[in-house]
PDB file of C-alpha atoms in Angstrom:
ATOM      1  CA  MET A   1      13.271  -3.710   5.569  1.00  0.00           C
ATOM      2  CA  SER A   2      12.729  -1.901   8.860  1.00  0.00           C
ATOM      3  CA  THR A   3       8.946  -1.609   8.950  1.00  0.00           C
ATOM      4  CA  ILE A   4       5.983  -3.904   8.449  1.00  0.00           C
ATOM      5  CA  GLU A   5       4.698  -1.766   5.558  1.00  0.00           C
ATOM      6  CA  GLN A   6       8.053  -1.875   3.734  1.00  0.00           C
ATOM      7  CA  ARG A   7       8.255  -5.636   4.218  1.00  0.00           C
ATOM      8  CA  ARG A   8       4.778  -6.224   2.858  1.00  0.00           C
ATOM      9  CA  LYS A   9       5.398  -3.937  -0.133  1.00  0.00           C
ATOM     10  CA  TYR A  10       8.508  -5.994  -0.902  1.00  0.00           C
ATOM     11  CA  ILE A  11       6.500  -9.235  -0.749  1.00  0.00           C
ATOM     12  CA  LEU A  12       3.839  -7.919  -3.136  1.00  0.00           C
ATOM     13  CA  ASP A  13       6.427  -6.532  -5.543  1.00  0.00           C
ATOM     14  CA  GLN A  14       8.138  -9.934  -5.668  1.00  0.00           C
ATOM     15  CA  ILE A  15       4.815 -11.644  -6.446  1.00  0.00           C
ATOM     16  CA  VAL A  16       4.140  -9.199  -9.276  1.00  0.00           C
ATOM     17  CA  LYS A  17       7.682  -9.731 -10.594  1.00  0.00           C
ATOM     18  CA  ASP A  18       8.037 -13.531 -10.280  1.00  0.00           C
ATOM     19  CA  GLY A  19       4.462 -14.829 -10.026  1.00  0.00           C
ATOM     20  CA  PHE A  20       5.116 -16.479  -6.633  1.00  0.00           C
ATOM     21  CA  VAL A  21       7.167 -16.156  -3.449  1.00  0.00           C
ATOM     22  CA  LYS A  22       8.613 -18.759  -1.056  1.00  0.00           C
ATOM     23  CA  VAL A  23       8.465 -18.256   2.689  1.00  0.00           C
ATOM     24  CA  SER A  24      12.072 -19.393   3.154  1.00  0.00           C
ATOM     25  CA  ASP A  25      13.407 -17.039   0.450  1.00  0.00           C
ATOM     26  CA  LEU A  26      11.507 -14.073   1.846  1.00  0.00           C
ATOM     27  CA  ALA A  27      12.733 -14.735   5.381  1.00  0.00           C
ATOM     28  CA  GLU A  28      16.338 -14.847   4.153  1.00  0.00           C
ATOM     29  CA  SER A  29      16.029 -11.763   1.948  1.00  0.00           C
ATOM     30  CA  LEU A  30      14.303  -9.689   4.610  1.00  0.00           C
ATOM     31  CA  GLY A  31      16.321 -10.939   7.588  1.00  0.00           C
ATOM     32  CA  VAL A  32      13.309 -12.039   9.620  1.00  0.00           C
ATOM     33  CA  THR A  33      11.911 -15.376  10.799  1.00  0.00           C
ATOM     34  CA  GLN A  34       9.657 -17.566   8.690  1.00  0.00           C
ATOM     35  CA  THR A  35       6.992 -17.094  11.372  1.00  0.00           C
ATOM     36  CA  THR A  36       7.052 -13.348  10.721  1.00  0.00           C
ATOM     37  CA  ILE A  37       6.735 -13.931   6.969  1.00  0.00           C
ATOM     38  CA  ARG A  38       3.780 -16.282   7.497  1.00  0.00           C
ATOM     39  CA  LYS A  39       2.026 -13.592   9.546  1.00  0.00           C
ATOM     40  CA  ASP A  40       2.629 -11.092   6.734  1.00  0.00           C
ATOM     41  CA  LEU A  41       1.257 -13.529   4.160  1.00  0.00           C
ATOM     42  CA  ASN A  42      -1.808 -14.226   6.294  1.00  0.00           C
ATOM     43  CA  TYR A  43      -2.502 -10.500   6.547  1.00  0.00           C
ATOM     44  CA  LEU A  44      -1.995  -9.904   2.824  1.00  0.00           C
ATOM     45  CA  GLU A  45      -4.229 -12.869   1.988  1.00  0.00           C
ATOM     46  CA  SER A  46      -6.948 -11.366   4.209  1.00  0.00           C
ATOM     47  CA  GLN A  47      -6.671  -8.195   2.089  1.00  0.00           C
ATOM     48  CA  GLY A  48      -7.175 -10.205  -1.105  1.00  0.00           C
ATOM     49  CA  VAL A  49      -3.808  -9.382  -2.700  1.00  0.00           C
ATOM     50  CA  LEU A  50      -2.334 -12.887  -2.655  1.00  0.00           C
ATOM     51  CA  GLN A  51      -3.263 -16.523  -2.118  1.00  0.00           C
ATOM     52  CA  ARG A  52      -1.416 -18.779   0.327  1.00  0.00           C
ATOM     53  CA  ALA A  53       0.032 -22.072  -0.840  1.00  0.00           C
ATOM     54  CA  HIS A  54       2.182 -24.625   1.014  1.00  0.00           C
ATOM     55  CA  GLY A  55       5.403 -22.819   1.915  1.00  0.00           C
ATOM     56  CA  SER A  56       4.727 -20.062  -0.609  1.00  0.00           C
ATOM     57  CA  ALA A  57       2.228 -17.560  -1.944  1.00  0.00           C
ATOM     58  CA  ILE A  58       0.861 -16.775  -5.393  1.00  0.00           C
ATOM     59  CA  PRO A  59      -1.310 -14.034  -6.937  1.00  0.00           C
ATOM     60  CA  PRO A  60      -5.054 -14.143  -6.139  1.00  0.00           C
ATOM     61  CA  SER A  61      -6.968 -16.811  -8.037  1.00  0.00           C
ATOM     62  CA  GLN A  62      -9.333 -14.280  -9.630  1.00  0.00           C
ATOM     63  CA  GLN A  63      -8.013 -12.498 -12.705  1.00  0.00           C
ATOM     64  CA  MET A  64      -8.557  -9.110 -11.067  1.00  0.00           C
ATOM     65  CA  MET A  65      -9.591  -8.351  -7.502  1.00  0.00           C
ATOM     66  CA  ASP A  66     -11.684  -5.459  -6.203  1.00  0.00           C
ATOM     67  CA  LEU A  67      -9.283  -4.584  -3.382  1.00  0.00           C
ATOM     68  CA  ASN A  68      -9.487  -1.955  -0.725  1.00  0.00           C
ATOM     69  CA  LEU A  69      -7.479   1.211  -1.215  1.00  0.00           C
ATOM     70  CA  SER A  70      -4.867   0.632   1.481  1.00  0.00           C
ATOM     71  CA  ALA A  71      -4.035  -2.808   0.078  1.00  0.00           C
ATOM     72  CA  LYS A  72      -3.720  -1.554  -3.503  1.00  0.00           C
ATOM     73  CA  LYS A  73      -1.372   1.216  -2.398  1.00  0.00           C
ATOM     74  CA  LEU A  74       1.198  -1.359  -1.311  1.00  0.00           C
ATOM     75  CA  ILE A  75       1.516  -2.890  -4.789  1.00  0.00           C
ATOM     76  CA  ASN A  76       4.308  -1.392  -6.941  1.00  0.00           C
ATOM     77  CA  PHE A  77       4.432   1.594  -4.598  1.00  0.00           C
ATOM     78  CA  GLU A  78       7.631   3.149  -5.969  1.00  0.00           C
ATOM     79  CA  ALA A  79       6.421   3.023  -9.585  1.00  0.00           C
ATOM     80  CA  LYS A  80       3.026   4.463  -8.633  1.00  0.00           C
ATOM     81  CA  GLN A  81       4.654   7.309  -6.739  1.00  0.00           C
ATOM     82  CA  LYS A  82       6.806   8.296  -9.741  1.00  0.00           C
ATOM     83  CA  ILE A  83       3.756   8.111 -12.019  1.00  0.00           C
ATOM     84  CA  ALA A  84       1.779  10.283  -9.588  1.00  0.00           C
ATOM     85  CA  GLU A  85       4.522  12.912  -9.425  1.00  0.00           C
ATOM     86  CA  LYS A  86       4.793  13.034 -13.225  1.00  0.00           C
ATOM     87  CA  ALA A  87       1.022  13.463 -13.499  1.00  0.00           C
ATOM     88  CA  ALA A  88       1.074  16.294 -10.962  1.00  0.00           C
ATOM     89  CA  SER A  89       3.596  18.146 -13.144  1.00  0.00           C
ATOM     90  CA  LEU A  90       0.928  18.444 -15.870  1.00  0.00           C
ATOM     91  CA  ILE A  91      -1.171  20.835 -13.776  1.00  0.00           C
ATOM     92  CA  LYS A  92      -1.292  24.361 -15.232  1.00  0.00           C
ATOM     93  CA  SER A  93      -1.890  27.716 -13.594  1.00  0.00           C
ATOM     94  CA  ASP A  94      -5.526  28.218 -12.494  1.00  0.00           C
ATOM     95  CA  ASP A  95      -6.437  24.729 -13.715  1.00  0.00           C
ATOM     96  CA  SER A  96      -9.709  22.853 -13.196  1.00  0.00           C
ATOM     97  CA  ILE A  97      -9.500  19.055 -13.043  1.00  0.00           C
ATOM     98  CA  LEU A  98     -11.578  15.964 -12.387  1.00  0.00           C
ATOM     99  CA  VAL A  99     -10.017  13.220 -10.269  1.00  0.00           C
ATOM    100  CA  ALA A 100     -11.254   9.665  -9.889  1.00  0.00           C
ATOM    101  CA  SER A 101     -10.321   7.283  -7.069  1.00  0.00           C
ATOM    102  CA  GLY A 102      -7.779   4.531  -6.527  1.00  0.00           C
ATOM    103  CA  SER A 103      -4.304   4.008  -5.126  1.00  0.00           C
ATOM    104  CA  THR A 104      -2.288   5.807  -7.812  1.00  0.00           C
ATOM    105  CA  ILE A 105      -4.785   8.667  -7.947  1.00  0.00           C
ATOM    106  CA  SER A 106      -4.469   9.072  -4.171  1.00  0.00           C
ATOM    107  CA  LEU A 107      -0.695   9.397  -4.553  1.00  0.00           C
ATOM    108  CA  PHE A 108      -1.290  11.887  -7.367  1.00  0.00           C
ATOM    109  CA  ALA A 109      -3.429  13.994  -5.031  1.00  0.00           C
ATOM    110  CA  GLU A 110      -0.676  13.919  -2.408  1.00  0.00           C
ATOM    111  CA  ALA A 111       1.806  15.203  -5.013  1.00  0.00           C
ATOM    112  CA  LEU A 112      -0.342  18.148  -6.174  1.00  0.00           C
ATOM    113  CA  LYS A 113       1.180  21.603  -5.812  1.00  0.00           C
ATOM    114  CA  PRO A 114      -1.239  24.248  -7.139  1.00  0.00           C
ATOM    115  CA  LYS A 115      -0.075  26.969  -9.490  1.00  0.00           C
ATOM    116  CA  GLY A 116      -2.351  29.906  -8.862  1.00  0.00           C
ATOM    117  CA  ARG A 117      -5.811  28.584  -8.028  1.00  0.00           C
ATOM    118  CA  LEU A 118      -6.562  24.908  -8.630  1.00  0.00           C
ATOM    119  CA  ASN A 119     -10.174  23.677  -8.797  1.00  0.00           C
ATOM    120  CA  VAL A 120     -10.580  19.961  -8.151  1.00  0.00           C
ATOM    121  CA  VAL A 121     -13.783  18.000  -8.712  1.00  0.00           C
ATOM    122  CA  SER A 122     -13.422  14.755  -6.784  1.00  0.00           C
ATOM    123  CA  ILE A 123     -15.422  11.548  -6.436  1.00  0.00           C
ATOM    124  CA  SER A 124     -13.043  10.350  -3.714  1.00  0.00           C
ATOM    125  CA  VAL A 125     -13.782  11.243  -0.106  1.00  0.00           C
ATOM    126  CA  ASN A 126     -10.232  10.663   1.137  1.00  0.00           C
ATOM    127  CA  ILE A 127      -8.748  12.748  -1.687  1.00  0.00           C
ATOM    128  CA  SER A 128     -11.168  15.591  -0.966  1.00  0.00           C
ATOM    129  CA  ALA A 129     -10.293  15.503   2.731  1.00  0.00           C
ATOM    130  CA  HIS A 130      -6.581  15.667   1.939  1.00  0.00           C
ATOM    131  CA  LEU A 131      -6.801  18.445  -0.656  1.00  0.00           C
ATOM    132  CA  GLY A 132      -9.218  20.504   1.387  1.00  0.00           C
ATOM    133  CA  ASP A 133      -6.396  21.495   3.749  1.00  0.00           C
ATOM    134  CA  ILE A 134      -4.037  22.737   1.010  1.00  0.00           C
ATOM    135  CA  PRO A 135      -3.964  26.501   0.338  1.00  0.00           C
ATOM    136  CA  GLY A 136      -4.741  27.366  -3.264  1.00  0.00           C
ATOM    137  CA  ILE A 137      -6.973  24.343  -3.884  1.00  0.00           C
ATOM    138  CA  THR A 138     -10.766  24.521  -4.044  1.00  0.00           C
ATOM    139  CA  VAL A 139     -12.444  21.112  -3.811  1.00  0.00           C
ATOM    140  CA  MET A 140     -15.886  20.158  -5.052  1.00  0.00           C
ATOM    141  CA  GLN A 141     -16.857  16.816  -3.521  1.00  0.00           C
ATOM    142  CA  VAL A 142     -19.355  14.979  -5.719  1.00  0.00           C
ATOM    143  CA  GLY A 143     -22.317  13.520  -3.823  1.00  0.00           C
ATOM    144  CA  GLY A 144     -23.857  10.087  -4.198  1.00  0.00           C
ATOM    145  CA  ILE A 145     -23.477   6.536  -2.911  1.00  0.00           C
ATOM    146  CA  LEU A 146     -20.200   5.902  -1.039  1.00  0.00           C
ATOM    147  CA  TYR A 147     -18.371   2.787  -2.176  1.00  0.00           C
ATOM    148  CA  GLY A 148     -16.386   1.521   0.810  1.00  0.00           C
ATOM    149  CA  ASN A 149     -13.371  -0.201  -0.739  1.00  0.00           C
ATOM    150  CA  THR A 150     -12.220   2.820  -2.739  1.00  0.00           C
ATOM    151  CA  LEU A 151     -13.932   5.527  -0.649  1.00  0.00           C
ATOM    152  CA  SER A 152     -15.406   6.853  -3.890  1.00  0.00           C
ATOM    153  CA  VAL A 153     -18.858   8.275  -4.569  1.00  0.00           C
ATOM    154  CA  LEU A 154     -20.779   6.564  -7.372  1.00  0.00           C
ATOM    155  CA  GLY A 155     -24.311   6.262  -8.717  1.00  0.00           C
ATOM    156  CA  ALA A 156     -26.845   8.313 -10.661  1.00  0.00           C
ATOM    157  CA  GLU A 157     -26.624  11.424  -8.472  1.00  0.00           C
ATOM    158  CA  ALA A 158     -22.849  11.591  -8.853  1.00  0.00           C
ATOM    159  CA  SER A 159     -23.091  11.079 -12.613  1.00  0.00           C
ATOM    160  CA  LYS A 160     -25.704  13.826 -12.954  1.00  0.00           C
ATOM    161  CA  THR A 161     -23.456  16.311 -11.139  1.00  0.00           C
ATOM    162  CA  ILE A 162     -20.487  15.520 -13.378  1.00  0.00           C
ATOM    163  CA  GLU A 163     -22.612  15.836 -16.542  1.00  0.00           C
ATOM    164  CA  ASN A 164     -23.125  19.535 -15.732  1.00  0.00           C
ATOM    165  CA  LEU A 165     -19.402  20.297 -15.377  1.00  0.00           C
ATOM    166  CA  TYR A 166     -16.465  20.685 -17.738  1.00  0.00           C
ATOM    167  CA  CYS A 167     -12.770  20.604 -16.778  1.00  0.00           C
ATOM    168  CA  SER A 168      -9.494  20.782 -18.650  1.00  0.00           C
ATOM    169  CA  LYS A 169      -8.328  17.337 -17.528  1.00  0.00           C
ATOM    170  CA  VAL A 170      -9.473  14.125 -15.919  1.00  0.00           C
ATOM    171  CA  PHE A 171      -7.049  11.841 -14.080  1.00  0.00           C
ATOM    172  CA  PHE A 172      -8.060   8.220 -13.491  1.00  0.00           C
ATOM    173  CA  GLY A 173      -6.534   4.804 -12.922  1.00  0.00           C
ATOM    174  CA  VAL A 174      -7.380   1.381 -14.324  1.00  0.00           C
ATOM    175  CA  ASP A 175      -7.176  -2.266 -13.271  1.00  0.00           C
ATOM    176  CA  GLY A 176      -6.327  -3.549 -16.731  1.00  0.00           C
ATOM    177  CA  ILE A 177      -4.865  -2.440 -20.059  1.00  0.00           C
ATOM    178  CA  ASP A 178      -5.672  -4.837 -22.885  1.00  0.00           C
ATOM    179  CA  LEU A 179      -4.729  -3.352 -26.253  1.00  0.00           C
ATOM    180  CA  ASP A 180      -7.530  -5.220 -28.023  1.00  0.00           C
ATOM    181  CA  TYR A 181     -10.241  -5.154 -25.349  1.00  0.00           C
ATOM    182  CA  GLY A 182      -9.533  -1.740 -23.829  1.00  0.00           C
ATOM    183  CA  LEU A 183      -9.191  -0.175 -20.383  1.00  0.00           C
ATOM    184  CA  THR A 184     -11.009  -1.846 -17.508  1.00  0.00           C
ATOM    185  CA  CYS A 185     -11.768  -1.435 -13.804  1.00  0.00           C
ATOM    186  CA  GLY A 186     -13.270  -3.442 -10.957  1.00  0.00           C
ATOM    187  CA  THR A 187     -16.985  -2.574 -11.085  1.00  0.00           C
ATOM    188  CA  GLY A 188     -19.643  -1.458 -13.522  1.00  0.00           C
ATOM    189  CA  GLU A 189     -20.454   1.558 -11.354  1.00  0.00           C
ATOM    190  CA  GLU A 190     -16.841   2.708 -11.459  1.00  0.00           C
ATOM    191  CA  ALA A 191     -16.688   2.261 -15.239  1.00  0.00           C
ATOM    192  CA  SER A 192     -19.891   4.265 -15.673  1.00  0.00           C
ATOM    193  CA  ILE A 193     -18.769   7.271 -13.652  1.00  0.00           C
ATOM    194  CA  THR A 194     -15.329   7.223 -15.266  1.00  0.00           C
ATOM    195  CA  GLN A 195     -17.012   7.449 -18.673  1.00  0.00           C
ATOM    196  CA  LYS A 196     -19.007  10.468 -17.439  1.00  0.00           C
ATOM    197  CA  MET A 197     -15.813  12.112 -16.200  1.00  0.00           C
ATOM    198  CA  MET A 198     -14.167  11.551 -19.582  1.00  0.00           C
ATOM    199  CA  GLN A 199     -17.113  13.203 -21.339  1.00  0.00           C
ATOM    200  CA  SER A 200     -16.802  16.212 -19.005  1.00  0.00           C
ATOM    201  CA  SER A 201     -13.111  16.843 -19.658  1.00  0.00           C
ATOM    202  CA  GLN A 202     -10.932  18.056 -22.498  1.00  0.00           C
ATOM    203  CA  THR A 203      -7.895  15.838 -21.869  1.00  0.00           C
ATOM    204  CA  LYS A 204      -8.191  12.245 -20.664  1.00  0.00           C
ATOM    205  CA  ILE A 205      -5.186  11.114 -18.614  1.00  0.00           C
ATOM    206  CA  VAL A 206      -4.650   7.580 -17.286  1.00  0.00           C
ATOM    207  CA  LEU A 207      -2.195   6.751 -14.505  1.00  0.00           C
ATOM    208  CA  SER A 208      -1.189   3.077 -14.530  1.00  0.00           C
ATOM    209  CA  ASP A 209       1.879   1.047 -13.664  1.00  0.00           C
ATOM    210  CA  SER A 210       3.063  -1.462 -16.280  1.00  0.00           C
ATOM    211  CA  SER A 211       1.831  -4.518 -14.338  1.00  0.00           C
ATOM    212  CA  LYS A 212      -1.695  -3.713 -15.585  1.00  0.00           C
ATOM    213  CA  VAL A 213      -0.729  -4.454 -19.224  1.00  0.00           C
ATOM    214  CA  GLY A 214      -2.431  -7.612 -20.483  1.00  0.00           C
ATOM    215  CA  GLN A 215      -4.880  -7.646 -17.555  1.00  0.00           C
ATOM    216  CA  ARG A 216      -8.654  -7.295 -17.679  1.00  0.00           C
ATOM    217  CA  GLY A 217     -10.855  -5.983 -14.911  1.00  0.00           C
ATOM    218  CA  PHE A 218     -14.532  -6.782 -14.535  1.00  0.00           C
ATOM    219  CA  ALA A 219     -15.917  -3.720 -16.332  1.00  0.00           C
ATOM    220  CA  ARG A 220     -14.787  -2.051 -19.553  1.00  0.00           C
ATOM    221  CA  ILE A 221     -14.281   1.722 -19.506  1.00  0.00           C
ATOM    222  CA  CYS A 222     -13.230   2.513 -23.070  1.00  0.00           C
ATOM    223  CA  GLU A 223     -10.862   1.750 -25.933  1.00  0.00           C
ATOM    224  CA  VAL A 224      -7.198   2.499 -25.298  1.00  0.00           C
ATOM    225  CA  GLY A 225      -7.320   5.019 -28.153  1.00  0.00           C
ATOM    226  CA  ASP A 226     -10.098   6.980 -26.428  1.00  0.00           C
ATOM    227  CA  ILE A 227      -7.642   8.520 -23.961  1.00  0.00           C
ATOM    228  CA  ASP A 228      -5.113  11.269 -24.667  1.00  0.00           C
ATOM    229  CA  ILE A 229      -2.246  10.516 -22.281  1.00  0.00           C
ATOM    230  CA  LEU A 230      -1.036   7.369 -20.508  1.00  0.00           C
ATOM    231  CA  ILE A 231       1.525   7.808 -17.731  1.00  0.00           C
ATOM    232  CA  THR A 232       3.294   4.576 -16.815  1.00  0.00           C
ATOM    233  CA  ASP A 233       6.691   3.176 -15.766  1.00  0.00           C
ATOM    234  CA  SER A 234       9.669   1.810 -17.697  1.00  0.00           C
ATOM    235  CA  GLY A 235       8.512  -1.778 -17.241  1.00  0.00           C
ATOM    236  CA  MET A 236       6.102  -1.491 -20.161  1.00  0.00           C
ATOM    237  CA  PRO A 237       7.419  -3.547 -23.132  1.00  0.00           C
ATOM    238  CA  LEU A 238       8.678  -1.577 -26.145  1.00  0.00           C
ATOM    239  CA  GLU A 239       6.228  -3.276 -28.524  1.00  0.00           C
ATOM    240  CA  THR A 240       3.319  -2.330 -26.260  1.00  0.00           C
ATOM    241  CA  ARG A 241       4.520   1.272 -26.102  1.00  0.00           C
ATOM    242  CA  GLN A 242       4.677   1.472 -29.883  1.00  0.00           C
ATOM    243  CA  ARG A 243       1.189   0.027 -30.315  1.00  0.00           C
ATOM    244  CA  ILE A 244      -0.261   2.482 -27.805  1.00  0.00           C
ATOM    245  CA  GLU A 245       1.417   5.443 -29.489  1.00  0.00           C
ATOM    246  CA  ASN A 246       0.125   4.221 -32.858  1.00  0.00           C
ATOM    247  CA  MET A 247      -3.373   4.536 -31.386  1.00  0.00           C
ATOM    248  CA  GLY A 248      -2.780   8.276 -31.003  1.00  0.00           C
ATOM    249  CA  VAL A 249      -2.089   8.178 -27.269  1.00  0.00           C
ATOM    250  CA  LYS A 250       0.772  10.247 -25.826  1.00  0.00           C
ATOM    251  CA  LEU A 251       2.868   7.913 -23.669  1.00  0.00           C
ATOM    252  CA  ILE A 252       4.805   9.375 -20.732  1.00  0.00           C
ATOM    253  CA  ILE A 253       7.315   7.139 -18.930  1.00  0.00           C
ATOM    254  CA  ALA A 254       7.829   8.198 -15.311  1.00  0.00           C
TER     255      ALA A 254
END
């Protein structure tokens, strides 16, 4: 692990995988000192993605955390990148799409390669800034109240704009996939605008790594069966895949 970012991604992936990490084990695996690992853990705790314990670290005490975008991007990075690339392959010639915000959606935006002319309606300021420089892509940035952690625009003004549009697809992420409770995210405002985006699109596409299965965020977006496509990774259990497909959702494993 040659860089700080790679080291911290490894730490977070191990927490997701095992439920905890030990300072001594991490130092040995990564070939660095325990002091270096403690500094990494202190930083990651300050970002809300883990909780320090004596000689170790565990997931945050809250069931789901409303994290900032840069911190979320570090979690399960490789899986998210594959999911994003698979989602980008669904874009058709001269397509018009709605994109939400979040770490996986940001990676999706980075993977976009327009075929013909691509129209993108975005609630994410950072995604709009990135796509605005790409030839062949026209970006409509939705206006409203800027939410700092995700750099997304929310609120009544944003919702009103989206109500007057219609696109072939919407791409959004989630913080939790509970087969009985539904799809969830971190805030009520985010859930509300995601629902508006779903209503303004023909095909509803969710990008989510398998670690979100069995989790619940603060706010409920919809039933699992209300979406058309779920793009995830191979870590999703077979029984869960079958139940999702039985709900009429097309499951794509990246």
